[in-house]
Amino acid sequence: MRYFEINFTISAPESIYNDVCDVLAAMAGETGFETFEEAEGGLRGYVQQELFCRQELDDILGALPFTDVSVSYQVKEAEDRDWNEEWEKEGFEPICIGIGLVIYDGRHLPHSTEAQTLVEIDARLAFGTGNHETTRMMAETLMERPLEGKHILDCGTGTGVLAIVALLRGAAEAVGYDIDEWSVENARHNALLNGVEQRFTAFLGDSIVIEQQKRQFDVVLANINRNILLADMPRMRHALKPGGALLLSGFYVGDCQLIEEKAATLGLVRKKMKKEGEWACIEFELKD
């Protein structure tokens, strides 16, 4: 499989530089980028040659939600090797979320088993393990909800971690989808690791998968960037049962007004909001 190496040069105030890197990686990940690493003056990303679209990347750069920031990039053919190899070897240390949840990989077992919920994730990318603020807030919000017997839809499932948390907390089933083929396979693999594979179904595709389900869910999850959330929220809303919950993250605190205004037009009422650093997580409820 052949890859392009994309070298991003980022010019941004020091106070938001890391945030720019995070958002760029998250948004580019929606177009097929598989992994990123720090580089002098920016980021270096890798994407399969057949998935790379220069126009999509240009659109992403034009939609970055920052002022006083410029991002340029250069494309070259990458050396033919496994770009996730180092991450696969190193894994990640156990991540404690609140007092009840620990996310870990098989190379670094939890120091304590007192947590209510233990989730094993075999991930090749750091995003989707709980390392990122948005994943932590989404997982914490799930831990606070009664999930016994509930039906869950996980939009942009990634590693499947949020769906798996819900299933281990008693959800009856979870349906996930992702535009990245590797993510779908990884989510299925992680469901198997946690013994919930019989209650988890993962599809390859975008939000059209929601319409294809032709049914409604008790809880819909989406940890995706702001622009995709705004575009896909109508479909997410129609997938909710009356009284159901929509849990959203992947956007900045400064984006909350846009998200809430869109939600209001869809009959969604804000119930709870979390903040961690500059990132936000909002729980909405669909009026009966």
mmCIF file of C-alpha atoms in Angstrom:
data_model
loop_
_atom_site.group_PDB
_atom_site.id
_atom_site.type_symbol
_atom_site.label_atom_id
_atom_site.label_comp_id
_atom_site.label_asym_id
_atom_site.label_seq_id
_atom_site.Cartn_x
_atom_site.Cartn_y
_atom_site.Cartn_z
ATOM 1 C CA MET A 1 0.000 0.000 0.000
ATOM 2 C CA ARG A 2 1.494 3.343 -1.072
ATOM 3 C CA TYR A 3 1.279 6.492 1.048
ATOM 4 C CA PHE A 4 1.824 10.206 0.663
ATOM 5 C CA GLU A 5 3.717 12.097 3.340
ATOM 6 C CA ILE A 6 2.151 15.518 3.934
ATOM 7 C CA ASN A 7 4.318 18.051 5.762
ATOM 8 C CA PHE A 8 2.236 20.810 7.365
ATOM 9 C CA THR A 9 3.902 24.088 8.321
ATOM 10 C CA ILE A 10 1.842 25.817 11.013
ATOM 11 C CA SER A 11 2.110 29.478 11.937
ATOM 12 C CA ALA A 12 0.036 30.198 15.050
ATOM 13 C CA PRO A 13 0.271 32.009 18.385
ATOM 14 C CA GLU A 14 1.962 29.837 20.990
ATOM 15 C CA SER A 15 -1.165 29.880 23.173
ATOM 16 C CA ILE A 16 -3.226 27.981 20.576
ATOM 17 C CA TYR A 17 -0.520 26.154 18.608
ATOM 18 C CA ASN A 18 -1.270 22.748 20.169
ATOM 19 C CA ASP A 19 -4.987 23.252 19.636
ATOM 20 C CA VAL A 20 -4.409 24.015 15.957
ATOM 21 C CA CYS A 21 -2.418 20.784 15.637
ATOM 22 C CA ASP A 22 -5.184 18.786 17.351
ATOM 23 C CA VAL A 23 -7.966 20.197 15.215
ATOM 24 C CA LEU A 24 -5.999 19.836 11.982
ATOM 25 C CA ALA A 25 -5.263 16.184 12.775
ATOM 26 C CA ALA A 26 -8.895 15.480 13.685
ATOM 27 C CA MET A 27 -10.299 17.134 10.563
ATOM 28 C CA ALA A 28 -7.724 15.566 8.232
ATOM 29 C CA GLY A 29 -8.461 12.203 9.828
ATOM 30 C CA GLU A 30 -11.991 12.481 8.460
ATOM 31 C CA THR A 31 -10.545 12.463 4.922
ATOM 32 C CA GLY A 32 -8.404 9.347 5.299
ATOM 33 C CA PHE A 33 -5.211 10.448 7.059
ATOM 34 C CA GLU A 34 -4.126 7.539 9.212
ATOM 35 C CA THR A 35 -1.483 8.937 11.516
ATOM 36 C CA PHE A 36 0.403 12.086 12.448
ATOM 37 C CA GLU A 37 3.688 12.891 14.115
ATOM 38 C CA GLU A 38 5.228 16.099 15.343
ATOM 39 C CA ALA A 39 7.614 17.802 12.946
ATOM 40 C CA GLU A 40 9.680 20.942 13.120
ATOM 41 C CA GLY A 41 7.290 23.835 12.685
ATOM 42 C CA GLY A 42 4.180 21.702 12.347
ATOM 43 C CA LEU A 43 2.895 18.183 11.710
ATOM 44 C CA ARG A 44 3.689 15.323 9.386
ATOM 45 C CA GLY A 45 0.745 13.201 8.254
ATOM 46 C CA TYR A 46 0.365 10.021 6.211
ATOM 47 C CA VAL A 47 -2.484 9.091 3.899
ATOM 48 C CA GLN A 48 -3.018 6.332 1.356
ATOM 49 C CA GLN A 49 -2.345 7.693 -2.126
ATOM 50 C CA GLU A 50 -5.691 6.484 -3.448
ATOM 51 C CA LEU A 51 -7.537 8.342 -0.657
ATOM 52 C CA PHE A 52 -5.700 11.648 -0.918
ATOM 53 C CA CYS A 53 -7.675 14.568 -2.334
ATOM 54 C CA ARG A 54 -5.922 17.927 -2.503
ATOM 55 C CA GLN A 55 -9.220 19.826 -2.809
ATOM 56 C CA GLU A 56 -10.579 18.206 0.378
ATOM 57 C CA LEU A 57 -7.405 19.134 2.220
ATOM 58 C CA ASP A 58 -7.573 22.710 0.956
ATOM 59 C CA ASP A 59 -11.196 22.897 2.119
ATOM 60 C CA ILE A 60 -10.177 21.690 5.582
ATOM 61 C CA LEU A 61 -7.470 24.321 5.874
ATOM 62 C CA GLY A 62 -9.949 26.974 4.836
ATOM 63 C CA ALA A 63 -12.410 25.810 7.502
ATOM 64 C CA LEU A 64 -10.014 25.771 10.473
ATOM 65 C CA PRO A 65 -11.815 27.649 13.285
ATOM 66 C CA PHE A 66 -8.944 29.999 14.140
ATOM 67 C CA THR A 67 -7.847 33.539 13.389
ATOM 68 C CA ASP A 68 -4.227 34.678 13.034
ATOM 69 C CA VAL A 69 -3.281 31.172 11.882
ATOM 70 C CA SER A 70 -1.800 30.016 8.596
ATOM 71 C CA VAL A 71 -1.121 26.452 7.484
ATOM 72 C CA SER A 72 0.710 25.405 4.334
ATOM 73 C CA TYR A 73 1.714 21.923 3.232
ATOM 74 C CA GLN A 74 3.955 19.950 0.900
ATOM 75 C CA VAL A 75 3.201 16.519 -0.530
ATOM 76 C CA LYS A 76 5.728 13.812 -1.313
ATOM 77 C CA GLU A 77 5.671 10.066 -1.761
ATOM 78 C CA ALA A 78 6.330 8.337 1.550
ATOM 79 C CA GLU A 79 8.820 5.605 2.237
ATOM 80 C CA ASP A 80 7.075 2.236 1.988
ATOM 81 C CA ARG A 81 6.687 1.120 5.609
ATOM 82 C CA ASP A 82 4.097 0.761 8.395
ATOM 83 C CA TRP A 83 3.561 4.297 9.700
ATOM 84 C CA ASN A 84 1.746 3.054 12.796
ATOM 85 C CA GLU A 85 4.519 0.637 13.801
ATOM 86 C CA GLU A 86 5.972 2.677 16.673
ATOM 87 C CA TRP A 87 2.575 3.398 18.168
ATOM 88 C CA GLU A 88 1.658 -0.286 17.932
ATOM 89 C CA LYS A 89 4.863 -1.252 19.759
ATOM 90 C CA GLU A 90 4.619 1.358 22.498
ATOM 91 C CA GLY A 91 0.881 1.447 23.151
ATOM 92 C CA PHE A 92 -0.307 3.744 25.932
ATOM 93 C CA GLU A 93 -0.408 3.865 29.711
ATOM 94 C CA PRO A 94 -3.772 3.143 31.399
ATOM 95 C CA ILE A 95 -6.093 6.151 31.298
ATOM 96 C CA CYS A 96 -8.339 6.733 34.332
ATOM 97 C CA ILE A 97 -11.543 8.651 33.644
ATOM 98 C CA GLY A 98 -13.367 9.742 36.767
ATOM 99 C CA ILE A 99 -13.398 7.093 39.453
ATOM 100 C CA GLY A 100 -15.171 4.398 37.509
ATOM 101 C CA LEU A 101 -13.486 3.873 34.135
ATOM 102 C CA VAL A 102 -10.029 2.739 33.051
ATOM 103 C CA ILE A 103 -9.028 2.419 29.380
ATOM 104 C CA TYR A 104 -5.872 0.407 28.754
ATOM 105 C CA ASP A 105 -4.032 -1.666 26.179
ATOM 106 C CA GLY A 106 -2.680 -5.183 26.547
ATOM 107 C CA ARG A 107 0.913 -3.959 26.953
ATOM 108 C CA HIS A 108 0.137 -1.795 29.990
ATOM 109 C CA LEU A 109 -2.316 -3.462 32.358
ATOM 110 C CA PRO A 110 -4.265 -1.373 34.898
ATOM 111 C CA HIS A 111 -2.525 -0.865 38.230
ATOM 112 C CA SER A 112 -5.829 -1.399 40.007
ATOM 113 C CA THR A 113 -8.973 -3.362 39.151
ATOM 114 C CA GLU A 114 -11.244 -1.378 41.483
ATOM 115 C CA ALA A 115 -12.763 0.576 38.594
ATOM 116 C CA GLN A 116 -16.337 -0.292 37.694
ATOM 117 C CA THR A 117 -15.527 -0.518 33.990
ATOM 118 C CA LEU A 118 -12.298 -1.730 32.366
ATOM 119 C CA VAL A 119 -11.955 -1.258 28.607
ATOM 120 C CA GLU A 120 -9.108 -2.783 26.613
ATOM 121 C CA ILE A 121 -8.282 -0.934 23.400
ATOM 122 C CA ASP A 122 -5.791 -2.198 20.843
ATOM 123 C CA ALA A 123 -5.211 1.070 18.980
ATOM 124 C CA ARG A 124 -2.732 2.087 16.316
ATOM 125 C CA LEU A 125 -3.581 5.762 16.676
ATOM 126 C CA ALA A 126 -3.653 7.781 19.903
ATOM 127 C CA PHE A 127 -7.020 9.381 19.112
ATOM 128 C CA GLY A 128 -9.793 7.138 20.394
ATOM 129 C CA THR A 129 -8.088 5.783 23.496
ATOM 130 C CA GLY A 130 -9.054 8.452 26.003
ATOM 131 C CA ASN A 131 -5.870 10.458 25.612
ATOM 132 C CA HIS A 132 -7.772 13.316 24.018
ATOM 133 C CA GLU A 133 -9.967 15.653 26.065
ATOM 134 C CA THR A 134 -13.023 15.109 23.882
ATOM 135 C CA THR A 135 -12.901 11.314 24.232
ATOM 136 C CA ARG A 136 -12.500 11.606 27.991
ATOM 137 C CA MET A 137 -15.490 13.923 28.333
ATOM 138 C CA MET A 138 -17.684 11.727 26.146
ATOM 139 C CA ALA A 139 -16.724 8.614 28.103
ATOM 140 C CA GLU A 140 -17.297 10.361 31.421
ATOM 141 C CA THR A 141 -20.740 11.521 30.292
ATOM 142 C CA LEU A 142 -21.623 7.966 29.310
ATOM 143 C CA MET A 143 -20.532 6.728 32.724
ATOM 144 C CA GLU A 144 -22.987 9.163 34.326
ATOM 145 C CA ARG A 145 -25.979 7.917 32.336
ATOM 146 C CA PRO A 146 -28.218 4.893 32.950
ATOM 147 C CA LEU A 147 -27.523 2.677 29.934
ATOM 148 C CA GLU A 148 -29.052 -0.672 30.880
ATOM 149 C CA GLY A 149 -30.973 -2.038 27.901
ATOM 150 C CA LYS A 150 -30.373 1.072 25.785
ATOM 151 C CA HIS A 151 -29.705 1.124 22.037
ATOM 152 C CA ILE A 152 -26.674 3.196 21.030
ATOM 153 C CA LEU A 153 -25.559 4.803 17.754
ATOM 154 C CA ASP A 154 -21.863 5.797 17.618
ATOM 155 C CA CYS A 155 -21.142 8.208 14.756
ATOM 156 C CA GLY A 156 -17.484 8.183 13.681
ATOM 157 C CA THR A 157 -16.780 5.215 15.944
ATOM 158 C CA GLY A 158 -12.977 5.196 15.477
ATOM 159 C CA THR A 159 -11.554 2.562 17.843
ATOM 160 C CA GLY A 160 -15.076 1.807 19.057
ATOM 161 C CA VAL A 161 -14.153 2.905 22.581
ATOM 162 C CA LEU A 162 -17.338 4.853 23.315
ATOM 163 C CA ALA A 163 -19.631 2.136 22.006
ATOM 164 C CA ILE A 164 -17.707 -0.424 24.054
ATOM 165 C CA VAL A 165 -17.996 1.677 27.216
ATOM 166 C CA ALA A 166 -21.770 1.828 26.679
ATOM 167 C CA LEU A 167 -22.016 -1.925 26.099
ATOM 168 C CA LEU A 168 -19.974 -2.744 29.189
ATOM 169 C CA ARG A 169 -22.300 -0.452 31.130
ATOM 170 C CA GLY A 170 -25.278 -2.588 30.110
ATOM 171 C CA ALA A 171 -26.451 -1.210 26.758
ATOM 172 C CA ALA A 172 -28.384 -3.765 24.751
ATOM 173 C CA GLU A 173 -26.594 -3.013 21.494
ATOM 174 C CA ALA A 174 -24.407 -0.468 19.741
ATOM 175 C CA VAL A 175 -24.210 0.397 16.062
ATOM 176 C CA GLY A 176 -21.172 2.341 14.873
ATOM 177 C CA TYR A 177 -19.921 3.688 11.581
ATOM 178 C CA ASP A 178 -16.759 5.321 10.292
ATOM 179 C CA ILE A 179 -15.483 6.524 6.918
ATOM 180 C CA ASP A 180 -12.128 4.819 7.508
ATOM 181 C CA GLU A 181 -11.971 1.095 6.695
ATOM 182 C CA TRP A 182 -9.180 0.476 9.201
ATOM 183 C CA SER A 183 -11.209 2.116 11.984
ATOM 184 C CA VAL A 184 -14.178 -0.155 11.294
ATOM 185 C CA GLU A 185 -11.990 -3.261 11.491
ATOM 186 C CA ASN A 186 -10.236 -1.942 14.597
ATOM 187 C CA ALA A 187 -13.563 -1.219 16.314
ATOM 188 C CA ARG A 188 -14.762 -4.758 15.604
ATOM 189 C CA HIS A 189 -11.472 -6.127 16.943
ATOM 190 C CA ASN A 190 -11.757 -4.087 20.139
ATOM 191 C CA ALA A 191 -15.353 -5.216 20.646
ATOM 192 C CA LEU A 192 -14.072 -8.796 20.490
ATOM 193 C CA LEU A 193 -11.321 -8.030 23.026
ATOM 194 C CA ASN A 194 -13.966 -6.803 25.460
ATOM 195 C CA GLY A 195 -16.423 -9.632 24.873
ATOM 196 C CA VAL A 196 -19.188 -7.446 23.426
ATOM 197 C CA GLU A 197 -18.862 -8.368 19.755
ATOM 198 C CA GLN A 198 -22.306 -10.006 19.666
ATOM 199 C CA ARG A 199 -23.929 -6.665 20.541
ATOM 200 C CA PHE A 200 -21.791 -4.406 18.350
ATOM 201 C CA THR A 201 -22.148 -3.775 14.626
ATOM 202 C CA ALA A 202 -19.788 -1.495 12.697
ATOM 203 C CA PHE A 203 -20.416 -0.156 9.202
ATOM 204 C CA LEU A 204 -18.093 1.524 6.710
ATOM 205 C CA GLY A 205 -19.543 4.830 5.536
ATOM 206 C CA ASP A 206 -20.583 8.355 6.455
ATOM 207 C CA SER A 207 -23.828 9.647 7.978
ATOM 208 C CA ILE A 208 -25.861 7.995 5.212
ATOM 209 C CA VAL A 209 -25.493 4.898 7.407
ATOM 210 C CA ILE A 210 -27.890 6.575 9.865
ATOM 211 C CA GLU A 211 -30.671 6.682 7.255
ATOM 212 C CA GLN A 212 -29.951 3.109 6.225
ATOM 213 C CA GLN A 213 -30.727 1.912 9.760
ATOM 214 C CA LYS A 214 -34.384 2.941 9.376
ATOM 215 C CA ARG A 215 -34.867 2.926 13.150
ATOM 216 C CA GLN A 216 -34.224 5.048 16.218
ATOM 217 C CA PHE A 217 -31.831 4.879 19.162
ATOM 218 C CA ASP A 218 -31.894 5.863 22.830
ATOM 219 C CA VAL A 219 -28.472 7.516 22.728
ATOM 220 C CA VAL A 220 -26.550 8.932 19.762
ATOM 221 C CA LEU A 221 -22.825 9.692 20.180
ATOM 222 C CA ALA A 222 -20.669 11.851 17.927
ATOM 223 C CA ASN A 223 -17.114 12.968 18.697
ATOM 224 C CA ILE A 224 -16.418 14.636 15.345
ATOM 225 C CA ASN A 225 -15.233 18.061 14.219
ATOM 226 C CA ARG A 226 -17.620 21.017 14.282
ATOM 227 C CA ASN A 227 -18.363 21.320 10.567
ATOM 228 C CA ILE A 228 -19.303 17.671 10.184
ATOM 229 C CA LEU A 229 -21.459 17.832 13.314
ATOM 230 C CA LEU A 230 -23.366 20.825 11.963
ATOM 231 C CA ALA A 231 -23.943 19.065 8.649
ATOM 232 C CA ASP A 232 -24.942 15.704 10.157
ATOM 233 C CA MET A 233 -27.020 16.784 13.164
ATOM 234 C CA PRO A 234 -30.363 16.593 11.294
ATOM 235 C CA ARG A 235 -29.744 12.928 10.535
ATOM 236 C CA MET A 236 -28.606 12.308 14.119
ATOM 237 C CA ARG A 237 -31.751 13.964 15.441
ATOM 238 C CA HIS A 238 -33.999 11.779 13.271
ATOM 239 C CA ALA A 239 -32.184 8.736 14.630
ATOM 240 C CA LEU A 240 -33.192 9.637 18.216
ATOM 241 C CA LYS A 241 -36.178 8.223 20.025
ATOM 242 C CA PRO A 242 -38.371 10.848 21.738
ATOM 243 C CA GLY A 243 -36.658 11.658 25.027
ATOM 244 C CA GLY A 244 -33.381 10.275 23.707
ATOM 245 C CA ALA A 245 -29.963 11.828 24.289
ATOM 246 C CA LEU A 246 -27.494 13.254 21.761
ATOM 247 C CA LEU A 247 -23.922 13.491 23.129
ATOM 248 C CA LEU A 248 -21.581 15.680 21.095
ATOM 249 C CA SER A 249 -17.913 16.648 21.309
ATOM 250 C CA GLY A 250 -15.000 17.366 18.996
ATOM 251 C CA PHE A 251 -15.407 21.144 19.053
ATOM 252 C CA TYR A 252 -14.158 24.130 21.000
ATOM 253 C CA VAL A 253 -15.912 26.019 23.780
ATOM 254 C CA GLY A 254 -16.100 28.935 21.359
ATOM 255 C CA ASP A 255 -18.156 26.770 18.976
ATOM 256 C CA CYS A 256 -20.850 25.962 21.544
ATOM 257 C CA GLN A 257 -23.191 28.743 20.441
ATOM 258 C CA LEU A 258 -23.203 27.474 16.843
ATOM 259 C CA ILE A 259 -23.837 23.911 17.998
ATOM 260 C CA GLU A 260 -26.611 24.950 20.383
ATOM 261 C CA GLU A 261 -28.326 27.160 17.807
ATOM 262 C CA LYS A 262 -28.372 24.274 15.332
ATOM 263 C CA ALA A 263 -29.671 21.924 18.016
ATOM 264 C CA ALA A 264 -32.488 24.310 18.913
ATOM 265 C CA THR A 265 -33.768 24.310 15.322
ATOM 266 C CA LEU A 266 -34.016 20.529 15.601
ATOM 267 C CA GLY A 267 -35.980 20.470 18.847
ATOM 268 C CA LEU A 268 -32.980 19.472 20.954
ATOM 269 C CA VAL A 269 -32.617 20.894 24.459
ATOM 270 C CA ARG A 270 -29.253 21.281 26.180
ATOM 271 C CA LYS A 271 -29.104 19.261 29.398
ATOM 272 C CA LYS A 272 -25.427 19.342 30.364
ATOM 273 C CA MET A 273 -22.102 20.738 29.209
ATOM 274 C CA LYS A 274 -18.519 19.847 30.120
ATOM 275 C CA LYS A 275 -15.311 21.732 29.429
ATOM 276 C CA GLU A 276 -11.735 20.521 29.482
ATOM 277 C CA GLY A 277 -9.207 23.106 28.401
ATOM 278 C CA GLU A 278 -10.579 24.704 25.242
ATOM 279 C CA TRP A 279 -12.662 21.649 24.307
ATOM 280 C CA ALA A 280 -16.371 21.161 25.026
ATOM 281 C CA CYS A 281 -18.877 18.319 25.301
ATOM 282 C CA ILE A 282 -22.643 18.901 25.265
ATOM 283 C CA GLU A 283 -25.502 16.544 26.073
ATOM 284 C CA PHE A 284 -28.823 17.305 24.373
ATOM 285 C CA GLU A 285 -32.225 15.735 24.856
ATOM 286 C CA LEU A 286 -34.927 15.368 22.209
ATOM 287 C CA LYS A 287 -38.224 16.762 23.429
ATOM 288 C CA ASP A 288 -40.996 14.179 23.727
#
